[in-house]
Amino acid sequence: MITVKVALASEIVRSCASELERCGVSVNEATLIALFIFTERALGPRSKYGTYLNSLPQVGSGALFFGANELDLLEATPLAKAAEAKQRQLSKQFDCFLDVLHDWFARQNIAGTIAFNDYKWAHFIVLSRAISLASFAADGNDESFTFGEDCDRALLPVLDMFNHSGGSSSVRWVVENNHSVTVSICAEAAKRAPKVDIDGVAHVELCLSYGEKPNTEWLYEYGFIPRNNAHRAWPYLIGLAGSSELVSVKLLWMQELGLLPRIMMQDLAEHGQAHDISRETILALCLEALDDTLDPCSADVACRVVPAFPYFSINGDLLVDDEDKLLAVPGLVAHALSQCISRLEGARRTMLSNARASAEASAEVSASVHDYLVSEAELLSRIIPQLKNRIRATSILEFT
């Protein structure tokens, strides 16, 4: 098991971490473990982890390895900015400790160059294969087991070789008190597991569930999206427009109401007709729609917003000091939904156009990026009509 404790036992990892802190860069578990496998890989046959490292995928994928063409194609998705930000972050880290690595390479008589792609590869391995030890107790195991202070993420050799299953896991893993890992087969789940043909003989493929993730997270972390993902959702990022004073009020409200800056929008039909757009989603969209730099807000909502920290007033006479008053502002809910729909329609059109472009440039773009664009555009084609139905329902209620 490779944890942060194992990583910090390495002198070069500690030296690189010190350089990062000197540069004002925060150091977390993922960075420490990535530094460890990056430097152990550089040692080659001298590393006691060589067999494990050689068993790993030797080429990275996902957000850390998106090229310029793929980032351009993903422009209308949350993935593009997230991938660019992560790549910039890793580049800054690499520059911070590069001199330390040069000295270490020389002392260790390691031939070859120090490649940024190798450091990205190490982060890809941690991102796509490290597990949370805290999930050990959450899965119903021995809750008295402790992993040590500030030690949660870990790479577990062999366990991380199991592929993902969209259904039940056919294997179960247990971390023992001596930090060894026991893997057992779930007989009933194994009966339903996919078969793999090897030399004409059908074998059961044992799989683990990597969790319930939307396609955006799959492509970001793993570089692929599973077929028939039952947990598709579009990450809608709330934009807080307006003056700095109004944005401060909005941020306070989001904090007080427990609203997240990202809404996971799902196809309601896939989750039963009883499901409706949540109150939290409507509140977040309403806060997003208010803008004191525009007068009026729109042709449909003639509201002049004036921030009055920690509240705001509408048209100079309505003090909005709680969530019920916010939702009661005439026309605001419909306007907020319309603004959201406009953004989603723009994203959908761009994704469809870029999906066609990716098909024409298949040699330069991974198939997963094309599949993601097609899948997410189709998802938005389902979500948008549901939002429009909510606008119609809201208008009827206001009229009556």
PDB file of C-alpha atoms in Angstrom, residues 267-278 390:
ATOM      1  CA  ASP A 267     -32.711  14.098 -16.913  1.00  0.00           C
ATOM      2  CA  LEU A 268     -35.714  14.047 -14.581  1.00  0.00           C
ATOM      3  CA  ALA A 269     -37.449  11.413 -16.703  1.00  0.00           C
ATOM      4  CA  GLU A 270     -34.663   8.945 -15.893  1.00  0.00           C
ATOM      5  CA  HIS A 271     -35.373   9.409 -12.180  1.00  0.00           C
ATOM      6  CA  GLY A 272     -39.167   9.151 -12.220  1.00  0.00           C
ATOM      7  CA  GLN A 273     -41.851  11.712 -12.988  1.00  0.00           C
ATOM      8  CA  ALA A 274     -42.222  12.513  -9.294  1.00  0.00           C
ATOM      9  CA  HIS A 275     -38.897  14.304  -9.344  1.00  0.00           C
ATOM     10  CA  ASP A 276     -38.932  18.035 -10.007  1.00  0.00           C
ATOM     11  CA  ILE A 277     -36.303  20.714 -10.205  1.00  0.00           C
ATOM     12  CA  SER A 278     -35.181  21.203  -6.628  1.00  0.00           C
ATOM     13  CA  ARG A 390     -41.070  24.428 -15.441  1.00  0.00           C
TER      14      ARG A 390
END
